[in-house]
Short mmCIF file of C-alpha atoms and ligand atoms in Angstrom, two decimals:
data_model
loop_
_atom_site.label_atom_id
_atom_site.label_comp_id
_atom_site.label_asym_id
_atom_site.label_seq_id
_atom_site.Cartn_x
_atom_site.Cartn_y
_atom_site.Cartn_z
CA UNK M 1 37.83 149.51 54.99
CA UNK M 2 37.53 151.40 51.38
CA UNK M 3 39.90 154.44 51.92
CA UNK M 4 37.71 157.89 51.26
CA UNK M 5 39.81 160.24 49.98
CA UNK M 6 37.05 163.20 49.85
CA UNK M 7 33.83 163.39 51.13
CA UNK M 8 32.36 163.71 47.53
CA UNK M 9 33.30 159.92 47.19
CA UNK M 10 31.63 159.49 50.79
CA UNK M 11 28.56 161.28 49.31
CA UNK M 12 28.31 158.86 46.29
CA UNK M 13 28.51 155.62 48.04
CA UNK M 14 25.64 157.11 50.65
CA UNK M 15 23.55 158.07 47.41
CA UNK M 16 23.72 154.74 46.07
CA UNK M 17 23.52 152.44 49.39
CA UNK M 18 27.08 151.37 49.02
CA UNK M 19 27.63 152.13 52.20
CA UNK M 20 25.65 154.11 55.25
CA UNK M 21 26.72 156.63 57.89
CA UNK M 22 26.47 154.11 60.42
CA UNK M 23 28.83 151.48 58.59
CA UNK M 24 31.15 154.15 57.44
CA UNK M 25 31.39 155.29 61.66
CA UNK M 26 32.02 152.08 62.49
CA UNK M 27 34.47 151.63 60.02
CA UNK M 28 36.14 154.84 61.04
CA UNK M 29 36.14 153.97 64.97
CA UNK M 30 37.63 150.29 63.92
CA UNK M 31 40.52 151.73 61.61
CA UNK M 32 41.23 154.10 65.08
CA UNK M 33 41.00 151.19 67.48
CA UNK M 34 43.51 148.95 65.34
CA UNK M 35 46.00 151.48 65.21
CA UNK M 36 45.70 152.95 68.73
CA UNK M 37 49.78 152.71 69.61
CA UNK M 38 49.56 155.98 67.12
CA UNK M 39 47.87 157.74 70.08
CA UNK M 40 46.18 160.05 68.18
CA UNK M 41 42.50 160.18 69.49
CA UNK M 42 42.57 161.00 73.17
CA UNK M 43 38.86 159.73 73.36
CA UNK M 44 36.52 158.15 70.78
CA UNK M 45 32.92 159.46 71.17
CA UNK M 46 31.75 155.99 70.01
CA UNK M 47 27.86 156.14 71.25
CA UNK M 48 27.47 159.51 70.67
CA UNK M 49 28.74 159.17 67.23
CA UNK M 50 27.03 156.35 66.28
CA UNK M 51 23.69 157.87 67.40
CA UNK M 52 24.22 160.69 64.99
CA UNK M 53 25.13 158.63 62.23
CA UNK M 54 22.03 156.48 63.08
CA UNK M 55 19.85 159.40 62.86
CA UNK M 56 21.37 160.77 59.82
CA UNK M 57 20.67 157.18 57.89
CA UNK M 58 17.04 158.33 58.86
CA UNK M 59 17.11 161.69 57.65
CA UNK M 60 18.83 160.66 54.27
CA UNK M 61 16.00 158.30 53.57
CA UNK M 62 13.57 161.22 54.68
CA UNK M 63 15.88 163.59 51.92
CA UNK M 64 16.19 165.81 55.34
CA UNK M 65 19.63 165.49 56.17
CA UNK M 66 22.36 168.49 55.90
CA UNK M 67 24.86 169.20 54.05
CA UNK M 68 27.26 167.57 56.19
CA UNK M 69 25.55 164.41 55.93
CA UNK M 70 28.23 161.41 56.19
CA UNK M 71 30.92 163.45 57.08
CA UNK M 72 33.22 161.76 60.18
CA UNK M 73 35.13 164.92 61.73
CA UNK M 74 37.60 164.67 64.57
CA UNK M 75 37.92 167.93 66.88
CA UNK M 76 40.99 169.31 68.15
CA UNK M 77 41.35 168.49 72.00
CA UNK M 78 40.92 172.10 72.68
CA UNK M 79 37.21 172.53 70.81
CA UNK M 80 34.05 172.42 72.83
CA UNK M 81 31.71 169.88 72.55
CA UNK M 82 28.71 169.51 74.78
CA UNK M 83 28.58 166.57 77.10
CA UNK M 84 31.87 165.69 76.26
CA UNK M 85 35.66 166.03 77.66
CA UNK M 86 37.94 168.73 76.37
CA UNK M 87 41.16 169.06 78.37
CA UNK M 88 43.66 171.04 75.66
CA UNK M 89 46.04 167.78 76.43
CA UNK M 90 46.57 169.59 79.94
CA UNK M 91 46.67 167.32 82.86
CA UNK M 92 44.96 170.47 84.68
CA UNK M 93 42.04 169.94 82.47
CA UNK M 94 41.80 165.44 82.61
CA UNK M 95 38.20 164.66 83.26
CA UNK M 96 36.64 168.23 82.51
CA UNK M 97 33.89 168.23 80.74
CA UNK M 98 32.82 170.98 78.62
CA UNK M 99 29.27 172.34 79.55
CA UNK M 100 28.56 173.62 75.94
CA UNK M 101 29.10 173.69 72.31
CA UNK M 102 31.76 175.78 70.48
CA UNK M 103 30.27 177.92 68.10
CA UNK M 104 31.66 175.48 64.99
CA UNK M 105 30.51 172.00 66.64
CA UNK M 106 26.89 173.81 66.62
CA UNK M 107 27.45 174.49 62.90
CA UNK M 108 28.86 171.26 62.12
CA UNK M 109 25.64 169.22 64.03
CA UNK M 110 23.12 171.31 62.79
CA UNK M 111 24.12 170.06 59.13
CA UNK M 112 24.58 166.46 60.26
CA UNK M 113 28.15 165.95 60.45
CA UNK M 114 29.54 163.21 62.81
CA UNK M 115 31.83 164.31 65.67
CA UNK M 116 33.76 160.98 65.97
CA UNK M 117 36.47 162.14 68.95
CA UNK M 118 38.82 164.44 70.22
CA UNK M 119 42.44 164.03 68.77
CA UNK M 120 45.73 164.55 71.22
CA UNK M 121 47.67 167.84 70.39
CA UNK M 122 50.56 169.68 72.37
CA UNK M 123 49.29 171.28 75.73
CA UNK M 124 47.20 174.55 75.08
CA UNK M 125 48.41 174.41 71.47
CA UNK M 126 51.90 175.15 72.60
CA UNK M 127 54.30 173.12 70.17
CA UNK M 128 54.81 172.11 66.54
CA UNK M 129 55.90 168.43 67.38
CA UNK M 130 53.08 167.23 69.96
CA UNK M 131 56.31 166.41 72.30
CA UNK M 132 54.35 168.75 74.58
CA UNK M 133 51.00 166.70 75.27
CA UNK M 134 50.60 165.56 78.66
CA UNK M 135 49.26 162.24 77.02
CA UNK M 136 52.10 161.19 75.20
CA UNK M 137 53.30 161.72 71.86
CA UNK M 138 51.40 161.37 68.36
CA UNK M 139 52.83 158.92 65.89
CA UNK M 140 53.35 160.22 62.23
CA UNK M 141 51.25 157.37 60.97
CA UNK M 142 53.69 158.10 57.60
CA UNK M 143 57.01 157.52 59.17
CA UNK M 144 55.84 156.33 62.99
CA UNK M 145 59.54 157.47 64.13
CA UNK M 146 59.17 160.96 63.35
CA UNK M 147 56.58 163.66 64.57
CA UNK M 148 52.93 164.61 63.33
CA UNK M 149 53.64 168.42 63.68
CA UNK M 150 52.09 170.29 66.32
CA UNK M 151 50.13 171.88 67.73
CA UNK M 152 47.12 169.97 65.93
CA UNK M 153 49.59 167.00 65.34
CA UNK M 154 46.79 164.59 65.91
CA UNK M 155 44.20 166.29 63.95
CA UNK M 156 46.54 166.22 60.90
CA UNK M 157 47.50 162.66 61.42
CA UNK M 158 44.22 160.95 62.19
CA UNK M 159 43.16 162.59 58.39
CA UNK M 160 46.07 161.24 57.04
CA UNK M 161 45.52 157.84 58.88
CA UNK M 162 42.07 157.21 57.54
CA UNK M 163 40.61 157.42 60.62
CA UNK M 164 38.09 160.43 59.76
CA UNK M 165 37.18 162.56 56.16
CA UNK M 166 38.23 165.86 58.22
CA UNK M 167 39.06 167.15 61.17
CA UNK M 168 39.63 170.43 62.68
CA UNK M 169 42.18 172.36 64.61
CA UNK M 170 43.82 175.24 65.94
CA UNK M 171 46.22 177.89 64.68
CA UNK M 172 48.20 180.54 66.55
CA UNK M 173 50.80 179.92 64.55
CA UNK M 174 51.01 177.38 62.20
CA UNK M 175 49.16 174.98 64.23
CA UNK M 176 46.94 173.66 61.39
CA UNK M 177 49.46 174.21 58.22
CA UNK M 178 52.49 172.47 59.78
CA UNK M 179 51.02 169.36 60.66
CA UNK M 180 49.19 169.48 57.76
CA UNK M 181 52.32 169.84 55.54
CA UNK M 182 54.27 167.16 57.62
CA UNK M 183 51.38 164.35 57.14
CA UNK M 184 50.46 165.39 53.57
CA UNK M 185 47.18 166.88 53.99
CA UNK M 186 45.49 170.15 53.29
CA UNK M 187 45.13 172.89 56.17
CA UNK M 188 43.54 176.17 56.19
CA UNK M 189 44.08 179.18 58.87
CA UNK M 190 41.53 181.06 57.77
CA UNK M 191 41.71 184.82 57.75
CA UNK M 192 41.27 186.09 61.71
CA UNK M 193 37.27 186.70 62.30
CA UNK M 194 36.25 184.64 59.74
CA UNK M 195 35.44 182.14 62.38
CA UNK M 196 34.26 182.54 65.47
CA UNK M 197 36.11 181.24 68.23
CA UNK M 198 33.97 180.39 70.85
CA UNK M 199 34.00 177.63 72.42
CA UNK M 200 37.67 176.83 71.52
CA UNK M 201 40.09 177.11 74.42
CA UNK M 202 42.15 180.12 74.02
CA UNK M 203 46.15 180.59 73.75
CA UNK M 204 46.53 184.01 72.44
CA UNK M 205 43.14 185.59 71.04
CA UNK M 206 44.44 188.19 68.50
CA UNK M 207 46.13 184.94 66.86
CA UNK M 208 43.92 181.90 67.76
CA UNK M 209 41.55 181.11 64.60
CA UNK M 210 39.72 177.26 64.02
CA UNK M 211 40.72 175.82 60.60
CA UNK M 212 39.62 172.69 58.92
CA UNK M 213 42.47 170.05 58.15
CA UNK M 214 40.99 167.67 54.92
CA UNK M 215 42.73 165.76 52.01
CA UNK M 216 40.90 168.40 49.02
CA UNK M 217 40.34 171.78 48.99
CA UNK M 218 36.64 171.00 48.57
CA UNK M 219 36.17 169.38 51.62
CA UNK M 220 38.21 172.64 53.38
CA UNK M 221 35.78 174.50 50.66
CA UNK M 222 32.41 172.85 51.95
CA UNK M 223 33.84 173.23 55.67
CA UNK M 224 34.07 176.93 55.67
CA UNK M 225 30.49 177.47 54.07
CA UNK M 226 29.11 175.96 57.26
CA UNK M 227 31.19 176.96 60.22
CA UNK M 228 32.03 181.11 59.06
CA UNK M 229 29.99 183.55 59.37
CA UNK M 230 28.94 186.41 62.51
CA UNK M 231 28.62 184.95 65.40
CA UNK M 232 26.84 186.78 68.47
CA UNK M 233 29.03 185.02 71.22
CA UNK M 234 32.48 186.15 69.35
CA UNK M 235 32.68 190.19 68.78
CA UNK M 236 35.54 189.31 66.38
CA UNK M 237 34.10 186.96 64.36
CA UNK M 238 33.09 189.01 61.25
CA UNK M 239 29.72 189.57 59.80
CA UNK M 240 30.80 189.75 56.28
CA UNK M 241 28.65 187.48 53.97
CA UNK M 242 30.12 183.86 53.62
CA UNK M 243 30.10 183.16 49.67
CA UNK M 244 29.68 179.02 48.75
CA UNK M 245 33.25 178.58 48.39
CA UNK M 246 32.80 175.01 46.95
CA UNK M 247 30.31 176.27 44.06
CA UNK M 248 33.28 178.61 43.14
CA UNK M 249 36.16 176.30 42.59
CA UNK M 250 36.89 176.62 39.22
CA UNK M 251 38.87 179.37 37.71
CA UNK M 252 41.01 180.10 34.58
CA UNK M 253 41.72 183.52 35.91
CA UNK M 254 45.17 184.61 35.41
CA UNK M 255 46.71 185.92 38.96
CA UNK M 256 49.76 187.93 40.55
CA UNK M 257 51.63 186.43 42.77
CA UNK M 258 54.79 187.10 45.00
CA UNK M 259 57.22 185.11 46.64
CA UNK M 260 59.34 186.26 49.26
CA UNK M 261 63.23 186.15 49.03
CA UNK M 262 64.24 186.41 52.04
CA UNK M 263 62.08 183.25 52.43
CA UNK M 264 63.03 181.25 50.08
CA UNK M 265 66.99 181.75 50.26
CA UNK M 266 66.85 181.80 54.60
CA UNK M 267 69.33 179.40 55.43
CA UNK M 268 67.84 176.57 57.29
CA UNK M 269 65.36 176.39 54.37
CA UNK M 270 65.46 172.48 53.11
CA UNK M 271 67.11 172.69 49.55
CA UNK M 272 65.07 170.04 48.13
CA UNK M 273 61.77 172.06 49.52
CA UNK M 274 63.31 175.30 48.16
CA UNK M 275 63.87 173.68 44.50
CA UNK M 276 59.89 172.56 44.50
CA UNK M 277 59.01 175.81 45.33
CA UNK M 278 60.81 177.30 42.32
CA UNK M 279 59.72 174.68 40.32
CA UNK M 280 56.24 175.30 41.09
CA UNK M 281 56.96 179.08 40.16
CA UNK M 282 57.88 178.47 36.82
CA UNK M 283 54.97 176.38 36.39
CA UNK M 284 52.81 178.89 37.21
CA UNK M 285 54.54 181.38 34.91
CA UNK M 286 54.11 179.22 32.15
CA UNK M 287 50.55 178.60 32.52
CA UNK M 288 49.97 182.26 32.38
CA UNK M 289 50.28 183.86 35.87
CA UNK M 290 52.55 186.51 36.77
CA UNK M 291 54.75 185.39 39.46
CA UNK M 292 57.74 187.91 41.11
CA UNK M 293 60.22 188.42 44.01
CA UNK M 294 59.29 190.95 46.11
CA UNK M 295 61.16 191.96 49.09
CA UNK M 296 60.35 191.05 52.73
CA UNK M 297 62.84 192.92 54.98
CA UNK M 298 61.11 191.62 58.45
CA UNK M 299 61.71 187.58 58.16
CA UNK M 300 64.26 187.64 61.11
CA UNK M 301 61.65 189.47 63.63
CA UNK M 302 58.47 187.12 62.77
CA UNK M 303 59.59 184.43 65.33
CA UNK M 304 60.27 186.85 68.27
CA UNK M 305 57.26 188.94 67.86
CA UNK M 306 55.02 185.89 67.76
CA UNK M 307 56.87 184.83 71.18
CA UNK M 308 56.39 188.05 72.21
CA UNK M 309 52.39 188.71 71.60
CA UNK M 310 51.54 185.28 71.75
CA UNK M 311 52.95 184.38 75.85
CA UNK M 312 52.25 187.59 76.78
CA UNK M 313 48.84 186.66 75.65
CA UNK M 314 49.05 183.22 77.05
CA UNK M 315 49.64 184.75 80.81
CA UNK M 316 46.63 186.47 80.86
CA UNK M 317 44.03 183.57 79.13
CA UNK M 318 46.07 181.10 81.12
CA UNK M 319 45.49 182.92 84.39
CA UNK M 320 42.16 180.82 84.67
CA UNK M 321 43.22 178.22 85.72
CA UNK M 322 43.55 178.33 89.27
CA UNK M 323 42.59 174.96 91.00
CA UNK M 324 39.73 176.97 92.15
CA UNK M 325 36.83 177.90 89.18
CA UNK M 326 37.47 174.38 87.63
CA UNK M 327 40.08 171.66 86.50
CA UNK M 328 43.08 170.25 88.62
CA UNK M 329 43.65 170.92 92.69
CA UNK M 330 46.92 170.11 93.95
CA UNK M 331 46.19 166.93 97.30
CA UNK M 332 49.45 169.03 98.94
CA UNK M 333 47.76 173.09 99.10
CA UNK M 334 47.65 173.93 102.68
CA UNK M 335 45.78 177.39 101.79
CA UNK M 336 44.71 179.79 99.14
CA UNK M 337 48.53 180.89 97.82
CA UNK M 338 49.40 177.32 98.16
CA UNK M 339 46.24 176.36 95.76
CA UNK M 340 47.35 178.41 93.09
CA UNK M 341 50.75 177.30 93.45
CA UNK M 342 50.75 173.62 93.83
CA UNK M 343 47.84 173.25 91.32
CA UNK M 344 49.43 175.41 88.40
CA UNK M 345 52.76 173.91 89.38
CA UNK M 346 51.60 170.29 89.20
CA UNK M 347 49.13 170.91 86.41
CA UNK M 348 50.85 172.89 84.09
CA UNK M 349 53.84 171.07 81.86
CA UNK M 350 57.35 172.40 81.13
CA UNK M 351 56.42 174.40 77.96
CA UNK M 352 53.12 176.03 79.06
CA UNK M 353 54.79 177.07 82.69
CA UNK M 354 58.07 178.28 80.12
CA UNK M 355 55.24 180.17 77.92
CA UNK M 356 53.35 181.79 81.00
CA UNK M 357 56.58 183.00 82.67
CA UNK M 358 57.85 184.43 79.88
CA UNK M 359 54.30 186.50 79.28
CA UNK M 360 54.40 187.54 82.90
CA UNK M 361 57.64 188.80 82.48
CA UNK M 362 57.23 190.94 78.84
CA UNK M 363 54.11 192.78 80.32
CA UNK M 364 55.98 193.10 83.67
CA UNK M 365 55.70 197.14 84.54
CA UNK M 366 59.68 196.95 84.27
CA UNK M 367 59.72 195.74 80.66
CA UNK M 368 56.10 196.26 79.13
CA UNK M 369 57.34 198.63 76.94
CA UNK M 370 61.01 196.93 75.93
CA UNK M 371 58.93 193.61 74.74
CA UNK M 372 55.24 194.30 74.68
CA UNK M 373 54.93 197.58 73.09
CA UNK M 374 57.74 196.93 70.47
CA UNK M 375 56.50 193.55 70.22
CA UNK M 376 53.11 195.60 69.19
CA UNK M 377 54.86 197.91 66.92
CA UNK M 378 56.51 195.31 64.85
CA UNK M 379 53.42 193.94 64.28
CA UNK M 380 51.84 196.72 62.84
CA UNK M 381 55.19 197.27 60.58
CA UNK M 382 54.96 193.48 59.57
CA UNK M 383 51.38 194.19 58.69
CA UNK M 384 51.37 197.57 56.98
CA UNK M 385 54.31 195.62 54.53
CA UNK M 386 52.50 192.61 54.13
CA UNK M 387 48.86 194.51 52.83
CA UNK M 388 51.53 196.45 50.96
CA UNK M 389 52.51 193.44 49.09
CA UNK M 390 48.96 192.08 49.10
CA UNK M 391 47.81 195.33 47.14
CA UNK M 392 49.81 194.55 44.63
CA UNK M 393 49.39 190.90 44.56
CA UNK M 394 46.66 188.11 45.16
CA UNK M 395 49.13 185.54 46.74
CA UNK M 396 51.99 184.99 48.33
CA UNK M 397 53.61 181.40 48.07
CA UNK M 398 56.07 180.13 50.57
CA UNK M 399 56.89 176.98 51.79
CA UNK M 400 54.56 175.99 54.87
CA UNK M 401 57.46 174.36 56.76
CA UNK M 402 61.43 174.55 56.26
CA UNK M 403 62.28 170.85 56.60
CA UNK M 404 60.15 167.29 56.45
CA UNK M 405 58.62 165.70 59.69
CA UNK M 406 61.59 165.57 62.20
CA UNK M 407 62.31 162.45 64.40
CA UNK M 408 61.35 162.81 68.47
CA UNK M 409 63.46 164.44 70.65
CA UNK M 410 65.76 166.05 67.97
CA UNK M 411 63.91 169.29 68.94
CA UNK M 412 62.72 168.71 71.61
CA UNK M 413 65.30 169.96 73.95
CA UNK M 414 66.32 173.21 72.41
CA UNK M 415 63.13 175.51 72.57
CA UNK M 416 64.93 178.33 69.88
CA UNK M 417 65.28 175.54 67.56
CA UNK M 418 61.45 173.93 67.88
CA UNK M 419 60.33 177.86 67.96
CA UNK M 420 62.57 178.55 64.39
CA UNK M 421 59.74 175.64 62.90
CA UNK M 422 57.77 178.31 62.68
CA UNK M 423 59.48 180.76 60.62
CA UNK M 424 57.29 180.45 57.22
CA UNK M 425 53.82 180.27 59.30
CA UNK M 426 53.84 183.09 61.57
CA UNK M 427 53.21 185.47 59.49
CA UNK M 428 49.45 184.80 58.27
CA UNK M 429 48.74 185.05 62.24
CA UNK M 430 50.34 188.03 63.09
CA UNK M 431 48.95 190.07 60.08
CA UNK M 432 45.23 188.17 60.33
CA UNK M 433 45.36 186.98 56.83
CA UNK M 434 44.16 183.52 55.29
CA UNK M 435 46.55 181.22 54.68
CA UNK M 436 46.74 177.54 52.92
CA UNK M 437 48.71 174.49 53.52
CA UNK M 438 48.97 172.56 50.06
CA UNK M 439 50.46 168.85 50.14
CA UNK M 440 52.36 169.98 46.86
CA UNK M 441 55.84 167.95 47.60
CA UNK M 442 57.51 164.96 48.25
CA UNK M 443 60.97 164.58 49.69
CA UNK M 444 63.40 162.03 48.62
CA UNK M 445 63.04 160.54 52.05
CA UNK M 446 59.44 159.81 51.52
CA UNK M 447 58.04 162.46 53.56
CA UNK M 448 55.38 164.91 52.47
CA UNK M 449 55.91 168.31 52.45
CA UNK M 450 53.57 171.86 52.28
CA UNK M 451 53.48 174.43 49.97
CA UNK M 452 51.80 177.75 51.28
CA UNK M 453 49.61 180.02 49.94
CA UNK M 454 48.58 183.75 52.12
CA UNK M 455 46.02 186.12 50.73
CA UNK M 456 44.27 189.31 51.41
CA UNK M 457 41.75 189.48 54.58
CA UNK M 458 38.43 187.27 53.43
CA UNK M 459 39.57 186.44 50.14
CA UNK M 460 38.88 182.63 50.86
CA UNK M 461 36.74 182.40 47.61
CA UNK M 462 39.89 182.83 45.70
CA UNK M 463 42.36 181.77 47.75
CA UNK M 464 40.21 178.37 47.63
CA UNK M 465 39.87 178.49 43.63
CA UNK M 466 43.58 178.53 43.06
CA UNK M 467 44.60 176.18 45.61
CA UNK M 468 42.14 174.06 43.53
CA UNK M 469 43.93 174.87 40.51
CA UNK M 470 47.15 174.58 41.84
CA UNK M 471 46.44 171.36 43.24
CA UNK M 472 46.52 170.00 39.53
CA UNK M 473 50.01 171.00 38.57
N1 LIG D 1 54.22 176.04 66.90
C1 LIG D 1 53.63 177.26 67.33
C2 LIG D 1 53.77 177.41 68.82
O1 LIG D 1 54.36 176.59 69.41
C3 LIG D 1 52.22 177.32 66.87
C4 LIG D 1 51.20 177.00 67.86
C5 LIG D 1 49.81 177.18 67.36
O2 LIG D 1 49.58 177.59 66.24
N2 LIG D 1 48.86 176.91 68.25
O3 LIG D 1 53.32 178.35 69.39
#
């Protein structure tokens, strides 16, 4: 199959017959069928994909079809979708079904895109490997030995595999950027309320926002016009005007950015990731920007206040599921206790029963106010400092991730050390702001890596226009 490497080419080959939505689906669900032993798609919505992209070859002879017309997008495992399974990679979800559309799928159909499956991730989001899916691992189709990233490992990987234009995902914490950065593609957390987030299953709600994962910041761009906006199922889903990002792309403007020492000399921080980061920096100054060091005094509490908020938040959504409203029921309950017990038990994996335990026990009336309320407070100090630096400054770059892809299991068994992956991403969830994943590196062992771009609340327009630029340097 011809490898698309933006929908714009997609668009061109539809406008001149080279190809059709049909042929390109096909092509798509064959590339994913040859290389299944990655075990990224969980399920390929074959017929109902290739009815879509039979009645879009209709509409674009009509000159009815939407703006989405021809693009193949994979959904996150955790993202709604009529009619079709969703199980978050939870055993306690196999075989549900979800009973209606997340507010993004509607967007995404109603301008003619192609939903071609659900991709594997870690269990409820929780991971930055995809060790944690109770369907087995995802293959980094770069370096099959070593991990996707997590916790929309699959999302990131079938993009990078050819297997769809775009795909979406998740991000609590770095869900979308650090896959992204480990399979050298572009992912956006956009800023929190910009989309709504119904319809995707929740891990911790004042985090949780759905991000496109693409190989341009167009597609991202075009992907934002149509799924942002107010959104009367989601109260926090903001009704602030969604500018065409893609019309905007182009900028000469000269900007101020920051980078954050603390997070570029934290030890752990891969040197050869560091150097491209500086190197990029000088770059920037000499095509006119102002770039500076500002301080960041707060690096060392991002990771526990995440772990804080986020299981503490993870207890309650996760409460649920009880082998009673829907999903798994444990053969071996005897009565009600034993329903909740056995099912959760049996249903649940290692790091989501780790996760819920641990948010039980920081809004526990003994210790509320020793974890949850200072885990609060800190994250209003990490945010005042952060708009403080964002008033004086459009950007912040930082790496996305501090090392390459990682091989299995070298992680996996030390949860402080898979938790410490998330050290540079963290930050854009606990403070709400947008934040970019660009695939601005390559490491001398042939691995992809992420540079990162945050900026103010809604200031995608811009934050998309110099990603754009800085994609060319
Ligand atoms: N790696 C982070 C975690 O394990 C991020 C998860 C996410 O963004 N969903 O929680």
């Amino acid at each position: 199959m011809k490898t698309y490497n933006s929908f714009s080419e997609i668009k061109t080959d539809l406008l001149s017959n080279a190809t059709s939505c049909v042929t390109l689906t096909q092509a798509y669900i064959k590339n994913i069928h040859e290389h299944k032993s990655l075990n990224i798609f969980l399920e390929v919505f074959e017929q109902s994909a290739l009815e879509k992209a039979k009645e879009v070859d209709e509409k674009i002879k009509n000159k009815t079809a939407g703006k989405l017309a021809g693009m193949v997008i994979a959904l996150k495992d955790n993202i709604c979708y009529k009619g079709h399974k969703v199980s978050a990679s939870s055993k306690i979800l196999e075989n549900f079904e979800s009973l209606y559309n997340a507010t993004v799928v509607e967007r995404l159909l109603a301008e003619d895109a192609i939903i071609i499956g659900r991709c594997n991730c870690d269990e409820f989001a929780m991971g930055s490997s995809n060790e944690n899916s109770a369907f087995g691992n995802v293959l980094n189709p770069l370096n099959p030995n070593c991990v996707p990233g997590g916790s929309s490992g699959g999302s990131a990987a079938a993009v990078a595999a050819n297997m769809c234009i775009a795909a979406l995902g998740t991000d609590t914490g770095g869900s979308i950027r650090q896959p992204a950065s480990f399979c050298g593609v572009v992912g956006l957390k956009p800023t929190y309320g910009r989309v709504s987030r119904y319809g995707a299953i929740a891990y911790a709600s004042s985090f949780d926002q759905i991000g496109p994962i693409t190989k341009t910041v167009e597609d991202t761009a075009i992907i934002m016009e149509v799924m942002a906006g107010k959104d009367e199922y989601d109260s926090t889903a903001s009704s602030k005007p969604v500018p065409n990002y893609s019309n905007e792309l182009n900028t000469s403007k000269k900007h101020k950015i920051a980078y954050l020492k603390q997070c570029l000399e934290a030890n752990g921080l891969d040197a050869e990731i560091k150097n491209r980061i500086y190197e990029i920096i000088e770059k920037l100054k000499l095509a006119g920007h102002t770039v500076e060091a500002v301080d960041f005094p707060y690096l060392d509490y991002l990771v526990p206040t995440y772990y804080v908020l986020t299981t503490a938040e993870a207890s309650s959504n996760l409460a649920r599921f009880d082998g009673i409203n829907f999903g798994y029921r444990s053969k071996n309950a005897t009565d009600l206790e034993s329903t909740y017990k056995k099912s959760r038990t049996e249903g649940f994996g290692a790091e989501v029963k780790r996760r819920i335990m641990l948010g039980t026990f920081v809004l526990s009336a003994g210790y509320y106010d020793a974890y949850y309320s200072k885990g609060q407070k800190v994250r209003k100090l990490i945010q005042n400092k952060t708009t403080e630096i964002l008033n004086d400054y459009d950007f912040i770059i930082l790496p996305s991730t501090p090392g390459t892809a990682f091989e299995f299991g070298q992680k996996g068994e030390d949860p402080i050390a898979m938790y410490l992956e998330d050290i540079f991403t963290v930050q854009a969830n606990i403070t709400g702001v947008p934040a970019i994943s660009l695939p601005l590196g390559t490491h001398s062992n042939k691995l992809p890596f992420g540079v990162q771009l945050m900026g103010n609340m809604f200031s995608e327009r811009e934050l998309f226009a110099f990603s754009n630029e800085l994609m060319k340097i």
